[in-house]
Coordinates of C-alpha atoms in Angstrom, one line a residue:
Y1 CA 20.1 -1.9 -24.6
M2 CA 17.2 -0.3 -22.9
N3 CA 18.9 -0.7 -19.5
E4 CA 21.9 1.1 -20.9
E5 CA 19.7 3.9 -22.2
L6 CA 18.0 4.2 -18.9
E7 CA 21.3 4.4 -17.0
S8 CA 22.5 7.1 -19.5
V9 CA 19.4 9.1 -18.7
K10 CA 19.9 8.7 -15.0
L11 CA 23.5 9.9 -15.4
S12 CA 22.4 12.9 -17.4
L13 CA 19.9 13.9 -14.7
Q14 CA 22.5 13.4 -12.0
N15 CA 25.0 15.5 -14.0
I16 CA 22.4 18.3 -14.3
N17 CA 21.9 18.1 -10.5
D18 CA 25.7 18.5 -10.1
I19 CA 25.7 21.5 -12.5
V20 CA 22.9 23.0 -10.4
D21 CA 25.0 22.8 -7.2
I22 CA 28.2 24.0 -8.9
K23 CA 26.6 26.9 -10.8
G24 CA 25.3 28.7 -7.7
N25 CA 22.7 26.8 -5.8
P26 CA 23.5 27.5 -2.1
V27 CA 24.8 24.6 -0.2
V28 CA 22.5 23.1 2.4
S29 CA 24.3 24.3 5.4
S30 CA 24.4 28.0 4.3
V31 CA 20.9 28.2 3.1
L32 CA 19.0 26.3 5.7
M33 CA 21.2 25.7 8.8
A34 CA 23.2 28.9 9.1
P35 CA 20.1 31.2 9.6
V36 CA 18.7 28.9 12.2
K37 CA 22.0 28.5 14.0
A38 CA 22.3 32.3 14.2
I39 CA 19.2 32.5 16.4
P40 CA 20.3 33.1 20.1
I41 CA 19.8 30.1 22.4
I42 CA 18.2 28.0 19.6
G43 CA 21.3 28.1 17.5
D44 CA 23.4 26.9 20.4
L45 CA 21.1 23.9 20.9
I46 CA 21.5 22.6 17.4
D47 CA 24.6 20.4 17.2
S48 CA 26.7 19.5 14.2
S49 CA 24.8 16.2 13.6
A50 CA 21.9 18.3 12.3
D51 CA 23.9 19.1 9.2
A52 CA 24.3 15.5 8.4
L53 CA 20.7 14.7 9.0
L54 CA 19.6 17.5 6.8
D55 CA 22.0 16.5 4.0
D56 CA 20.7 13.0 4.2
F57 CA 17.1 14.2 4.0
Q58 CA 17.9 16.3 0.9
K59 CA 19.6 13.4 -0.9
K60 CA 16.5 11.2 -0.2
K61 CA 14.2 13.9 -1.6
E62 CA 16.3 14.3 -4.7
Q63 CA 16.4 10.5 -5.2
E64 CA 12.6 10.3 -4.9
L65 CA 12.3 13.0 -7.4
I66 CA 14.4 11.1 -9.9
D67 CA 12.5 7.9 -9.3
V68 CA 9.2 9.7 -10.1
I69 CA 10.7 11.3 -13.2
L70 CA 12.0 8.0 -14.5
T71 CA 8.7 6.1 -14.0
N72 CA 7.8 4.4 -17.3
S73 CA 10.8 6.2 -18.9
T74 CA 11.4 3.9 -21.8
A75 CA 10.4 6.6 -24.3
I76 CA 13.0 9.2 -23.0
T77 CA 15.3 10.3 -25.8
T78 CA 18.7 12.1 -25.8
E79 CA 17.0 15.1 -27.5
M80 CA 14.6 15.5 -24.6
V81 CA 17.3 15.5 -22.0
N82 CA 19.7 17.8 -23.9
D83 CA 17.0 20.5 -24.4
V84 CA 18.2 23.8 -22.8
E85 CA 14.7 24.6 -21.5
F86 CA 14.5 21.2 -19.9
I87 CA 17.8 21.6 -18.2
I88 CA 17.0 25.0 -16.7
N89 CA 13.6 24.0 -15.6
Y90 CA 14.8 20.7 -14.1
A91 CA 17.3 22.8 -12.1
R92 CA 14.4 24.9 -10.9
V93 CA 12.5 21.8 -9.8
V94 CA 15.5 20.5 -7.9
E95 CA 15.8 23.8 -6.1
A96 CA 12.1 23.8 -5.2
V97 CA 12.3 20.2 -3.9
K98 CA 15.4 21.1 -1.7
R99 CA 13.3 23.7 0.0
L100 CA 10.4 21.4 0.9
A101 CA 10.1 20.6 4.6
T102 CA 8.4 17.3 3.8
N103 CA 8.4 15.0 0.8
D104 CA 4.6 15.1 0.2
K105 CA 4.8 17.2 -3.0
I106 CA 7.9 15.6 -4.5
K107 CA 5.8 13.3 -6.7
F108 CA 4.0 16.3 -8.2
F109 CA 7.2 18.1 -9.1
G110 CA 8.4 14.8 -10.6
N111 CA 5.3 14.5 -12.7
L112 CA 5.7 18.1 -14.0
I113 CA 9.1 17.2 -15.5
R114 CA 8.1 13.7 -16.6
N115 CA 4.8 14.6 -18.2
G116 CA 5.9 18.1 -19.4
Y117 CA 9.1 17.1 -21.1
L118 CA 9.8 13.4 -21.1
S119 CA 6.6 11.8 -22.2
G120 CA 6.3 12.9 -25.8
E121 CA 5.0 16.4 -25.0
H122 CA 6.8 19.7 -24.5
I123 CA 5.1 21.9 -22.0
E124 CA 5.1 25.7 -22.9
N125 CA 7.6 27.5 -20.7
S126 CA 5.0 30.0 -19.5
E127 CA 2.7 27.1 -18.4
F128 CA 5.6 25.4 -16.6
E129 CA 6.3 28.6 -14.7
E130 CA 2.7 28.9 -13.7
Y131 CA 2.6 25.3 -12.6
I132 CA 5.8 25.4 -10.5
D133 CA 4.6 28.6 -8.9
I134 CA 1.3 26.9 -7.9
L135 CA 3.1 23.8 -6.5
N136 CA 5.3 26.2 -4.5
T137 CA 2.4 28.1 -3.1
M138 CA -0.3 25.5 -2.6
S139 CA -0.2 23.4 0.5
Y140 CA -0.4 19.7 0.2
R141 CA -3.7 19.9 2.1
E142 CA -5.1 22.3 -0.5
I143 CA -4.0 20.0 -3.3
K144 CA -5.5 17.0 -1.6
Y145 CA -8.8 18.8 -1.1
S146 CA -8.9 19.8 -4.7
V147 CA -8.3 16.3 -5.9
D148 CA -10.8 14.8 -3.5
Y149 CA -13.5 17.2 -4.6
K150 CA -12.8 16.6 -8.3
I151 CA -13.1 12.8 -7.8
Y152 CA -16.1 13.1 -5.6
C153 CA -18.0 15.3 -8.2
E154 CA -17.1 12.8 -11.0
E155 CA -18.3 9.9 -9.0
Q156 CA -21.6 11.7 -8.2
D157 CA -22.1 12.5 -11.8
K158 CA -21.1 9.4 -13.7
D159 CA -24.3 9.4 -15.6
K160 CA -23.4 12.8 -17.0
K161 CA -27.0 14.0 -16.6
Y162 CA -26.1 16.8 -14.3
K163 CA -25.7 20.2 -15.9
S164 CA -24.8 23.4 -14.1
K165 CA -27.2 26.3 -14.5
R166 CA -24.4 28.8 -14.9
M167 CA -26.3 31.0 -17.4
G168 CA -25.2 29.1 -20.5
K169 CA -21.6 28.8 -19.4
T170 CA -19.6 25.6 -19.8
P171 CA -21.2 23.0 -17.6
S172 CA -19.3 22.3 -14.4
Y173 CA -19.6 20.0 -11.5
N174 CA -20.8 21.5 -8.2
R175 CA -21.5 19.0 -5.5
W176 CA -20.5 21.3 -2.7
D177 CA -23.3 20.7 -0.2
Y178 CA -23.0 16.9 -0.5
F179 CA -19.1 17.0 -0.4
T180 CA -19.0 19.2 2.7
K181 CA -21.4 16.9 4.5
D182 CA -19.6 13.7 3.5
Y183 CA -16.1 15.0 4.1
A184 CA -16.5 17.2 7.1
E185 CA -15.7 14.3 9.5
T186 CA -12.9 13.0 7.2
Y187 CA -11.1 16.3 7.3
S188 CA -12.2 17.2 10.9
K189 CA -13.4 20.5 9.4
T190 CA -16.8 22.3 9.6
K191 CA -18.5 23.4 6.4
S192 CA -17.6 26.9 7.2
E193 CA -13.9 26.0 7.6
L194 CA -13.9 24.1 4.3
Y195 CA -15.5 27.1 2.6
Y196 CA -12.7 29.4 3.6
I197 CA -10.1 27.0 2.5
F198 CA -11.7 26.7 -0.9
L199 CA -12.2 30.4 -1.0
R200 CA -8.5 30.9 -0.6
M201 CA -7.8 28.4 -3.3
K202 CA -9.8 30.5 -5.9
Q203 CA -6.7 32.5 -6.6
T204 CA -5.2 29.5 -8.4
G205 CA -8.1 29.5 -10.9
F206 CA -8.7 25.8 -10.2
V207 CA -11.9 26.3 -8.4
D208 CA -14.6 29.0 -8.7
E209 CA -17.7 29.9 -6.9
E210 CA -21.4 29.9 -7.9
F211 CA -24.0 32.1 -6.5
E212 CA -27.8 32.1 -6.4
T213 CA -30.3 34.9 -6.2
D214 CA -34.0 34.9 -5.9
G215 CA -34.1 34.7 -9.6
G216 CA -31.9 31.6 -9.9
D217 CA -28.2 30.7 -10.3
V218 CA -25.8 33.3 -11.6
D219 CA -22.1 33.5 -12.3
H220 CA -20.2 36.0 -10.0
D221 CA -18.8 37.8 -13.0
D222 CA -22.3 38.7 -14.2
Y223 CA -23.8 40.0 -10.9
S224 CA -23.4 43.0 -8.7
F225 CA -22.7 42.0 -5.1
D226 CA -24.3 45.2 -3.9
S227 CA -27.7 43.6 -4.6
L228 CA -29.5 41.7 -1.9
G229 CA -30.3 38.0 -1.8
V230 CA -27.0 36.6 -3.1
D231 CA -26.0 33.3 -1.6
S232 CA -23.1 31.0 -2.5
T233 CA -24.1 27.6 -3.7
G234 CA -20.6 26.3 -3.4
F235 CA -17.6 25.7 -5.7
Y236 CA -16.9 23.9 -8.9
I237 CA -13.8 22.6 -10.5
T238 CA -12.6 24.5 -13.5
K239 CA -11.1 23.2 -16.8
S240 CA -7.7 24.7 -15.7
F241 CA -7.6 22.3 -12.8
L242 CA -8.5 19.3 -15.0
K243 CA -5.4 20.1 -17.2
F244 CA -3.2 20.6 -14.2
Y245 CA -4.5 17.4 -12.7
D246 CA -3.6 15.3 -15.8
M247 CA -0.2 16.9 -16.1
V248 CA 0.9 17.2 -12.5
L249 CA -1.3 15.4 -9.9
K250 CA -2.4 12.2 -11.6
M251 CA -0.3 9.3 -10.4
E252 CA 0.8 6.3 -12.4
E253 CA -1.1 3.2 -11.4

């Protein structure tokens, strides 16, 4: 019985995919290949076999997406799959996956659907929109660095004795100096290069920066940067990232 239910869910998802294509999602050749083929010289060098290769690549990505979504899917019900919001947002995920140049982030899009709609929870639509936008804009490298830093900080602070000095704010892990020393060689990046990567990632709200003055640690929201003697002590992982990690990035073991 369970196998029949699982096959029914697979069919439903595939039907949604068909609807996505029929209802207006551009075909692969017109969206991706046509603009490239229009480029002088380069377009002439691309032969017709490229269409077939790209089409095969797209199908493999979509199958990987479905496989991730259906991981431990015994609890999926008909009501979950026939939800209008789910159908529309699944279509958006399929479109996002089609535009990926590699398959690195497919598992994260799959987790967003599986954990957001098919695991007993129902993600708020606004939160879904924020998460899919983040997945579209963050590079795989940025995601990997964020996850590595979270895990590193937790491993360094297993005894839970470390408390941030952020002026009474919610305690947060900040092991930036140790992390940049230990991971500089792993990433082939200098501390300065890692700093600017994380600085760019601040716009997600998943990491934030701490500063120190002659008088001690302060939060950047409570201090005027016009003052002298302000130094960054590194970055910490925010609660927003922890929620995003559990919903989107954490993989099934």
